[in-house]
PDB file of N, CA and C in Angstrom:
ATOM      1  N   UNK A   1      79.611-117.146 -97.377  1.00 80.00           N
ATOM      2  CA  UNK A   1      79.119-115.984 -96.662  1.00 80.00           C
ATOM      3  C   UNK A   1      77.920-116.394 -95.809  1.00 80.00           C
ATOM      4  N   UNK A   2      78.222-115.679 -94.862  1.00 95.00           N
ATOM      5  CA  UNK A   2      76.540-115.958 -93.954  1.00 95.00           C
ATOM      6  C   UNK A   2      75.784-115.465 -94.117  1.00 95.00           C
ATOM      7  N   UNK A   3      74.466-116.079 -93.941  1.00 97.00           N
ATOM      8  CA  UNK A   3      73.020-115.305 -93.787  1.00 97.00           C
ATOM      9  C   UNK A   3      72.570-114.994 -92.522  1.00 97.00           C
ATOM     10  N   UNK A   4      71.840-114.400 -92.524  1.00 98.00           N
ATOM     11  CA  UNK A   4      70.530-113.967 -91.303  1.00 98.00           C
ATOM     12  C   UNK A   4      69.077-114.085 -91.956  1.00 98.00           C
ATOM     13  N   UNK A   5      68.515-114.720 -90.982  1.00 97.00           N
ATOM     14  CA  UNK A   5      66.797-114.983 -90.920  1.00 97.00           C
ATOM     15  C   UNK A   5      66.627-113.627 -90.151  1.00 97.00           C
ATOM     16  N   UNK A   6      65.510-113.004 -90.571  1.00 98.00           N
ATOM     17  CA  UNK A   6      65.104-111.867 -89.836  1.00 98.00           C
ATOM     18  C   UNK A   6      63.405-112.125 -90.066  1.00 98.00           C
ATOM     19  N   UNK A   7      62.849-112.040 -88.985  1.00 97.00           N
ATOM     20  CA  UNK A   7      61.403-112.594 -88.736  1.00 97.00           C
ATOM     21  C   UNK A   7      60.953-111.222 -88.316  1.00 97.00           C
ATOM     22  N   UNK A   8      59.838-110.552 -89.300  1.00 98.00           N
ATOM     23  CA  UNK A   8      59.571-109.133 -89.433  1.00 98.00           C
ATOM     24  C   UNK A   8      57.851-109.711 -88.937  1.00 98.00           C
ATOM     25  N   UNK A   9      57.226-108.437 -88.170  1.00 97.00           N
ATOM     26  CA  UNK A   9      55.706-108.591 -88.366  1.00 97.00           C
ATOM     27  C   UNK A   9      55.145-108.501 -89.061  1.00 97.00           C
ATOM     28  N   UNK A  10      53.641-108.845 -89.624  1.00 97.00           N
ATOM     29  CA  UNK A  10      53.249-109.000 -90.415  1.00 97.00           C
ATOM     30  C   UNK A  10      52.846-107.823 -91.551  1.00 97.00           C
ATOM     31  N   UNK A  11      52.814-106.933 -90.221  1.00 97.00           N
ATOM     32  CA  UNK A  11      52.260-105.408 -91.323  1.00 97.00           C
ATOM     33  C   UNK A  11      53.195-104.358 -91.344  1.00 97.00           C
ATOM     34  N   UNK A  12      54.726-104.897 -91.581  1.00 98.00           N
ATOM     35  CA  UNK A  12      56.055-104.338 -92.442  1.00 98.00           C
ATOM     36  C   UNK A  12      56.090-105.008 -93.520  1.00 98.00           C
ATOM     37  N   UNK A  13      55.413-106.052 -93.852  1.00 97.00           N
ATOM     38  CA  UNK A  13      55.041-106.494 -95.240  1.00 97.00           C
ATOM     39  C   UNK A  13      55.898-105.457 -96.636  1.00 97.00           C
ATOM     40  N   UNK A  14      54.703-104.134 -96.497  1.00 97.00           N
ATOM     41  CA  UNK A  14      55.069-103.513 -97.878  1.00 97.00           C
ATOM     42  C   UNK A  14      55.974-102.704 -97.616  1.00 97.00           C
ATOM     43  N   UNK A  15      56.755-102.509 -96.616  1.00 98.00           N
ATOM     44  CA  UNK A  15      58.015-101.485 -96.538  1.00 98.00           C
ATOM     45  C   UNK A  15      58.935-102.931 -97.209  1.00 98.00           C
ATOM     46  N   UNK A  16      59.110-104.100 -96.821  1.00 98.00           N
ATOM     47  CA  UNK A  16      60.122-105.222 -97.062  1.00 98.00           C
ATOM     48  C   UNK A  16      59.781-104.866 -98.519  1.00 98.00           C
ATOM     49  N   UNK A  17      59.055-104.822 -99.242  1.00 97.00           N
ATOM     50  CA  UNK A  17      58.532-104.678-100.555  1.00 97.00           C
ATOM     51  C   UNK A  17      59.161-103.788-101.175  1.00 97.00           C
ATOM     52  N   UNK A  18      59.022-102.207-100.789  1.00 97.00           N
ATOM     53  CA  UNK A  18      59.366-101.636-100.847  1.00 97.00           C
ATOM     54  C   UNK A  18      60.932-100.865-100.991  1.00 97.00           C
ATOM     55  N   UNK A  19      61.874-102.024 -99.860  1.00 97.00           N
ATOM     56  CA  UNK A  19      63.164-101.887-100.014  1.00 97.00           C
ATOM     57  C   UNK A  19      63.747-103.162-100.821  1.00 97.00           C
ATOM     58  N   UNK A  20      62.532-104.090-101.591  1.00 97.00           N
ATOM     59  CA  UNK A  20      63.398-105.082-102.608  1.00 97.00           C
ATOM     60  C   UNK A  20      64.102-105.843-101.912  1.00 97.00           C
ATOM     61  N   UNK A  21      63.823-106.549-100.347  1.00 97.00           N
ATOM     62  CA  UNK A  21      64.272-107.689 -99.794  1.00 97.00           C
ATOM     63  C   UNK A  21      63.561-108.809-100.341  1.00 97.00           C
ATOM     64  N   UNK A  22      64.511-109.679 -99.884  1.00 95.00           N
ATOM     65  CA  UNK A  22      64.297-111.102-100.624  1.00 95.00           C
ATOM     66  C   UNK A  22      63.148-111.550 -99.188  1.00 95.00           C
ATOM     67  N   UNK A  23      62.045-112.391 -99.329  1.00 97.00           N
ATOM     68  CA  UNK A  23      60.941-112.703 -98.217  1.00 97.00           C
ATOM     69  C   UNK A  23      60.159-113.906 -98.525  1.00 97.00           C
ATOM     70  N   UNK A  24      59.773-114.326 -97.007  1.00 96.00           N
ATOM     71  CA  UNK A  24      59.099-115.246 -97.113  1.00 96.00           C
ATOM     72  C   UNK A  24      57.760-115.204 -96.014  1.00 96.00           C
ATOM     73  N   UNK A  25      56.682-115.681 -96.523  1.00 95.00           N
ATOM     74  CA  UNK A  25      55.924-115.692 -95.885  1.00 95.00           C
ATOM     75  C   UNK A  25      56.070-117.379 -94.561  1.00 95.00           C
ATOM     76  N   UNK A  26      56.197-117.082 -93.303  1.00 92.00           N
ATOM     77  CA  UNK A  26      56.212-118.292 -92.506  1.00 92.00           C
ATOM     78  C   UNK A  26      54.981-118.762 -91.503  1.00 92.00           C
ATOM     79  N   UNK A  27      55.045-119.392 -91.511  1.00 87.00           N
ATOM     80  CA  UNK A  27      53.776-120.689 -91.141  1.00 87.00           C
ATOM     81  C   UNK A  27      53.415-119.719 -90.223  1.00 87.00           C
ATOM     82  N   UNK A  28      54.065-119.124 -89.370  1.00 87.00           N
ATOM     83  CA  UNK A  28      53.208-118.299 -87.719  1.00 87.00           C
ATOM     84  C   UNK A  28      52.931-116.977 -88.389  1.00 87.00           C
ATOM     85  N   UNK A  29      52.964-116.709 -89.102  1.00 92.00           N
ATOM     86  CA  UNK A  29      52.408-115.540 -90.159  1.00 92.00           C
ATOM     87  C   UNK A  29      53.654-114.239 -90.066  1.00 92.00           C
ATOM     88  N   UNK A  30      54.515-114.448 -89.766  1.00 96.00           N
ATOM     89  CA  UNK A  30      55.684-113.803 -89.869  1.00 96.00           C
ATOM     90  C   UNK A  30      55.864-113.307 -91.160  1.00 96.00           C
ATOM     91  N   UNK A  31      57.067-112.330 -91.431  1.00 98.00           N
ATOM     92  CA  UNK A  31      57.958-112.409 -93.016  1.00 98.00           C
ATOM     93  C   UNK A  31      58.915-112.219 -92.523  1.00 98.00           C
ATOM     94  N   UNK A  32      59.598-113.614 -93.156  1.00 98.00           N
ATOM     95  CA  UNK A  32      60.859-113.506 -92.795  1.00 98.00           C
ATOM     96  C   UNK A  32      61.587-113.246 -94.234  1.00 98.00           C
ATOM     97  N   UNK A  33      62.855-112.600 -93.585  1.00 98.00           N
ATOM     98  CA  UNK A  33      63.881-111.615 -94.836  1.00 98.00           C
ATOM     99  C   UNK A  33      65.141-112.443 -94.444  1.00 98.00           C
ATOM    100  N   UNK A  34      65.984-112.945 -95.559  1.00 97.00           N
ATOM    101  CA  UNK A  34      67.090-113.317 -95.536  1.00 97.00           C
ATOM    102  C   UNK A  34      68.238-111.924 -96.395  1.00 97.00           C
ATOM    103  N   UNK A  35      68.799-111.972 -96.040  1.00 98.00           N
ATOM    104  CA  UNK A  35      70.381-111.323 -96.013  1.00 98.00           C
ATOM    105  C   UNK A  35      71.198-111.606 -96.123  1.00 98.00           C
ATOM    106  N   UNK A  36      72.347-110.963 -96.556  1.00 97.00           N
ATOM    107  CA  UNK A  36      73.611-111.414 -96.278  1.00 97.00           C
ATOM    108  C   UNK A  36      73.861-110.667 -94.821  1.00 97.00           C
ATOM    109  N   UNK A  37      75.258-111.575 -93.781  1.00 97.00           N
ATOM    110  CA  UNK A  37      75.115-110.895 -92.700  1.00 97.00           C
ATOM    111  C   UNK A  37      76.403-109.896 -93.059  1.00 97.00           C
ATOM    112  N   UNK A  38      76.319-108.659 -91.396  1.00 96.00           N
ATOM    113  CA  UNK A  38      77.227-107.991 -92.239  1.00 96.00           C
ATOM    114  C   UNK A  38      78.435-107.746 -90.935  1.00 96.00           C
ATOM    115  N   UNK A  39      79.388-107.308 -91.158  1.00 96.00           N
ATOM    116  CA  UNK A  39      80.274-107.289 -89.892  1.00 96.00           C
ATOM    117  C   UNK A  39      79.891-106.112 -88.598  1.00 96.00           C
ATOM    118  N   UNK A  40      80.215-106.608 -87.487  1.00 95.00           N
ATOM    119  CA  UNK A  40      79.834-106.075 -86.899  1.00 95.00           C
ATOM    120  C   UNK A  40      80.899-104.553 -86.528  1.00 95.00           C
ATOM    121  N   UNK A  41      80.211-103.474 -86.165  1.00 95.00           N
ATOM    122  CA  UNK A  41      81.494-102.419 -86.400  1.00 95.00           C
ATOM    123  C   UNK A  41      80.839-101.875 -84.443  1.00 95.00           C
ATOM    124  N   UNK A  42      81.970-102.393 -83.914  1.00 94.00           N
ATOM    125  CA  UNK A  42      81.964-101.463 -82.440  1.00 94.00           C
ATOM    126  C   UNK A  42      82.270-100.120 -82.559  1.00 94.00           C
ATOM    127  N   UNK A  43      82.765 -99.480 -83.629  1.00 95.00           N
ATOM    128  CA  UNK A  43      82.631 -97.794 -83.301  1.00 95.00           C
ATOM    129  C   UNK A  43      81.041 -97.371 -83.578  1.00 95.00           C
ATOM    130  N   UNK A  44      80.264 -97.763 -84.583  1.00 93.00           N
ATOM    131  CA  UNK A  44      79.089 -97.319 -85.023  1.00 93.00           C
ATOM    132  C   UNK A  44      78.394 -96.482 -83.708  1.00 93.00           C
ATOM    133  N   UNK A  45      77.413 -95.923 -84.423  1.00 95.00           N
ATOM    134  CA  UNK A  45      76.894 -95.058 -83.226  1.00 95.00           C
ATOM    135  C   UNK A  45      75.438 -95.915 -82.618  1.00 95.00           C
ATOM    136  N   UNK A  46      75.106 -97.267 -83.261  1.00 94.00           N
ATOM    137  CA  UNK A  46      74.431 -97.834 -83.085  1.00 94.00           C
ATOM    138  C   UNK A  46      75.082 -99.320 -82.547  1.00 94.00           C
ATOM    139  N   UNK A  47      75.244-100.125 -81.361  1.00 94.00           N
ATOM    140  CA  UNK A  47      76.082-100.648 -80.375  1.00 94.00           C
ATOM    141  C   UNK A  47      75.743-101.940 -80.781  1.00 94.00           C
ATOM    142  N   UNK A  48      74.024-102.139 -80.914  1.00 96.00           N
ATOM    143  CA  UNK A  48      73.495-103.661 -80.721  1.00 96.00           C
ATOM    144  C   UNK A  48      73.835-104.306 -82.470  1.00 96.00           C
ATOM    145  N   UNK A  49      74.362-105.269 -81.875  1.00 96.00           N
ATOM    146  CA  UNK A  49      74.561-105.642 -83.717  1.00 96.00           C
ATOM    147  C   UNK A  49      73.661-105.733 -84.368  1.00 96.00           C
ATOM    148  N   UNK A  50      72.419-106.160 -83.871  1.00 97.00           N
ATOM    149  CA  UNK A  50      71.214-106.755 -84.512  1.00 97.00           C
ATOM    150  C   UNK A  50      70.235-105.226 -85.304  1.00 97.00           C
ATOM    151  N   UNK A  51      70.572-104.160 -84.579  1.00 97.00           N
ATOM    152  CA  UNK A  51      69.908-103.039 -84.635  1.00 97.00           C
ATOM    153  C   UNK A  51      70.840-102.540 -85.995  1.00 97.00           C
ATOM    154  N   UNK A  52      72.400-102.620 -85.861  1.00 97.00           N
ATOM    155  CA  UNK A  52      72.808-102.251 -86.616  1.00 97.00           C
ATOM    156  C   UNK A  52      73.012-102.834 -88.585  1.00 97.00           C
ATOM    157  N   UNK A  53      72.494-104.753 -88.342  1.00 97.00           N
ATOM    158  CA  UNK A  53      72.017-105.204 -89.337  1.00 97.00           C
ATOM    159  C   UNK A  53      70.531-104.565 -89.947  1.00 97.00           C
ATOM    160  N   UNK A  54      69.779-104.313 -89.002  1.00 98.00           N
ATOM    161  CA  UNK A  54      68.707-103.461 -89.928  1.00 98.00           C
ATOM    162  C   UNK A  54      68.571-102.352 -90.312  1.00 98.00           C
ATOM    163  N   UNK A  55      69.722-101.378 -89.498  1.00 97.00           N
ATOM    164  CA  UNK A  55      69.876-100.287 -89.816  1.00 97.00           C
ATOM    165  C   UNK A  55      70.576-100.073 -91.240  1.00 97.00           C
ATOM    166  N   UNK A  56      71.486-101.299 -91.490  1.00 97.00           N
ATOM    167  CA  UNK A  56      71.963-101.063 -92.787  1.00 97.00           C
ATOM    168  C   UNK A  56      71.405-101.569 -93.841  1.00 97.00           C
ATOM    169  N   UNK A  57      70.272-102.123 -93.354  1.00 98.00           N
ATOM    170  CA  UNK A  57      69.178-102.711 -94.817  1.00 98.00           C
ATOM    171  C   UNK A  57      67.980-102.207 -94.827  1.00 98.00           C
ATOM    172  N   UNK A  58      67.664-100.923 -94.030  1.00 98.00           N
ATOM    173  CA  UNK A  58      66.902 -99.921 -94.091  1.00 98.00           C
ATOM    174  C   UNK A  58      65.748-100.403 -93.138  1.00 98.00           C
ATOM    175  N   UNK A  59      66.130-101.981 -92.561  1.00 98.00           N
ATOM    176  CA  UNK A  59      65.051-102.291 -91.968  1.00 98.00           C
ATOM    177  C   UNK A  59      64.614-101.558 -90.150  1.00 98.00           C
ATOM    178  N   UNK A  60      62.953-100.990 -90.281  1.00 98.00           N
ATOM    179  CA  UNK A  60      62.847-100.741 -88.707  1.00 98.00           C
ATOM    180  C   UNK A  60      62.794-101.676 -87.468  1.00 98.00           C
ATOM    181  N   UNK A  61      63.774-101.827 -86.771  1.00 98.00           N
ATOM    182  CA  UNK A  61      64.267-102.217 -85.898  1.00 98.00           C
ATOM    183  C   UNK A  61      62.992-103.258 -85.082  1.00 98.00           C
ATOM    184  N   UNK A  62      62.168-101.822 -85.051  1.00 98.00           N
ATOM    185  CA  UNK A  62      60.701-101.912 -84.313  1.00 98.00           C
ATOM    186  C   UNK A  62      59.643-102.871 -84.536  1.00 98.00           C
ATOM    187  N   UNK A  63      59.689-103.382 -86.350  1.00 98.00           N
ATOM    188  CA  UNK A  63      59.110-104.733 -86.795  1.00 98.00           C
ATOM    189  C   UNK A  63      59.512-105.690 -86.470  1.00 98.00           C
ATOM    190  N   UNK A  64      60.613-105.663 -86.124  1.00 98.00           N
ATOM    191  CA  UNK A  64      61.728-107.467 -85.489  1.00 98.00           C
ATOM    192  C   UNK A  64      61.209-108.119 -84.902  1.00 98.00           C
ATOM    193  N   UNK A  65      61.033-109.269 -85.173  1.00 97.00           N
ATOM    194  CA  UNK A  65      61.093-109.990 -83.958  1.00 97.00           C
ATOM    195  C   UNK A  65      61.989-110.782 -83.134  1.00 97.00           C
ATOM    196  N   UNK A  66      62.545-111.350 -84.199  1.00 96.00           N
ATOM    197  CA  UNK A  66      64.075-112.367 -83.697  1.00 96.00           C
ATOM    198  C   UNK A  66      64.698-112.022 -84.977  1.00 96.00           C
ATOM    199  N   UNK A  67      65.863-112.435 -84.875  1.00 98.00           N
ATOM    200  CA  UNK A  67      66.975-112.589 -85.903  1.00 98.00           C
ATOM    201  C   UNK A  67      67.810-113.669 -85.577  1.00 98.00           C
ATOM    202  N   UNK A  68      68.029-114.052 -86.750  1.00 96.00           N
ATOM    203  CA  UNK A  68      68.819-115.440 -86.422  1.00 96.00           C
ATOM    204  C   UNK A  68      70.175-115.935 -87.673  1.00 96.00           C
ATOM    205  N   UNK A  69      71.144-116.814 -87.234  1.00 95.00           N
ATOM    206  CA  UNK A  69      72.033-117.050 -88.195  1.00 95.00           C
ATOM    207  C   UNK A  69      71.563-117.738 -88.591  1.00 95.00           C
ATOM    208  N   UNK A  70      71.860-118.231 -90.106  1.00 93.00           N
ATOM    209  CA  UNK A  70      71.289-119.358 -90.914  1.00 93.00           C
ATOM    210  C   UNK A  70      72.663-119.900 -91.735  1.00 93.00           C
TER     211      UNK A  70
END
């Protein structure tokens, strides 16, 4: 199965906490959250895949910074 790196800012910290993601603190002061990735669904009412991976792990979109496959 694949993962995703998701590189959150620094002060979504305690929401990541909060929803019991797995995290890491990274050298540029990031937190990054690993995942499982999830399929992408073109009907959703949300289009961008990346929006729609955080939408389904409760994460706000708005903390992102990059996302990446791993």
């Amino acid at each position: 199965m694949k993962q995703v790196l998701i590189h959150c800012k620094p002060e979504y910290l305690s929401q990541i906490k909060e929803l019991g993601l797995y995290y890491t603190h990274s050298q540029n002061d990031e937190i990054d959250v690993i995942v499982p990735d999830i399929d992408y669904d073109p009907n959703n009412y949300i289009v961008d895949p990346d929006e729609q991976l955080c939408e389904h792990y409760g994460i706000d979109y708005d903390f992102v910074n990059d996302i990446e496959l791993i």
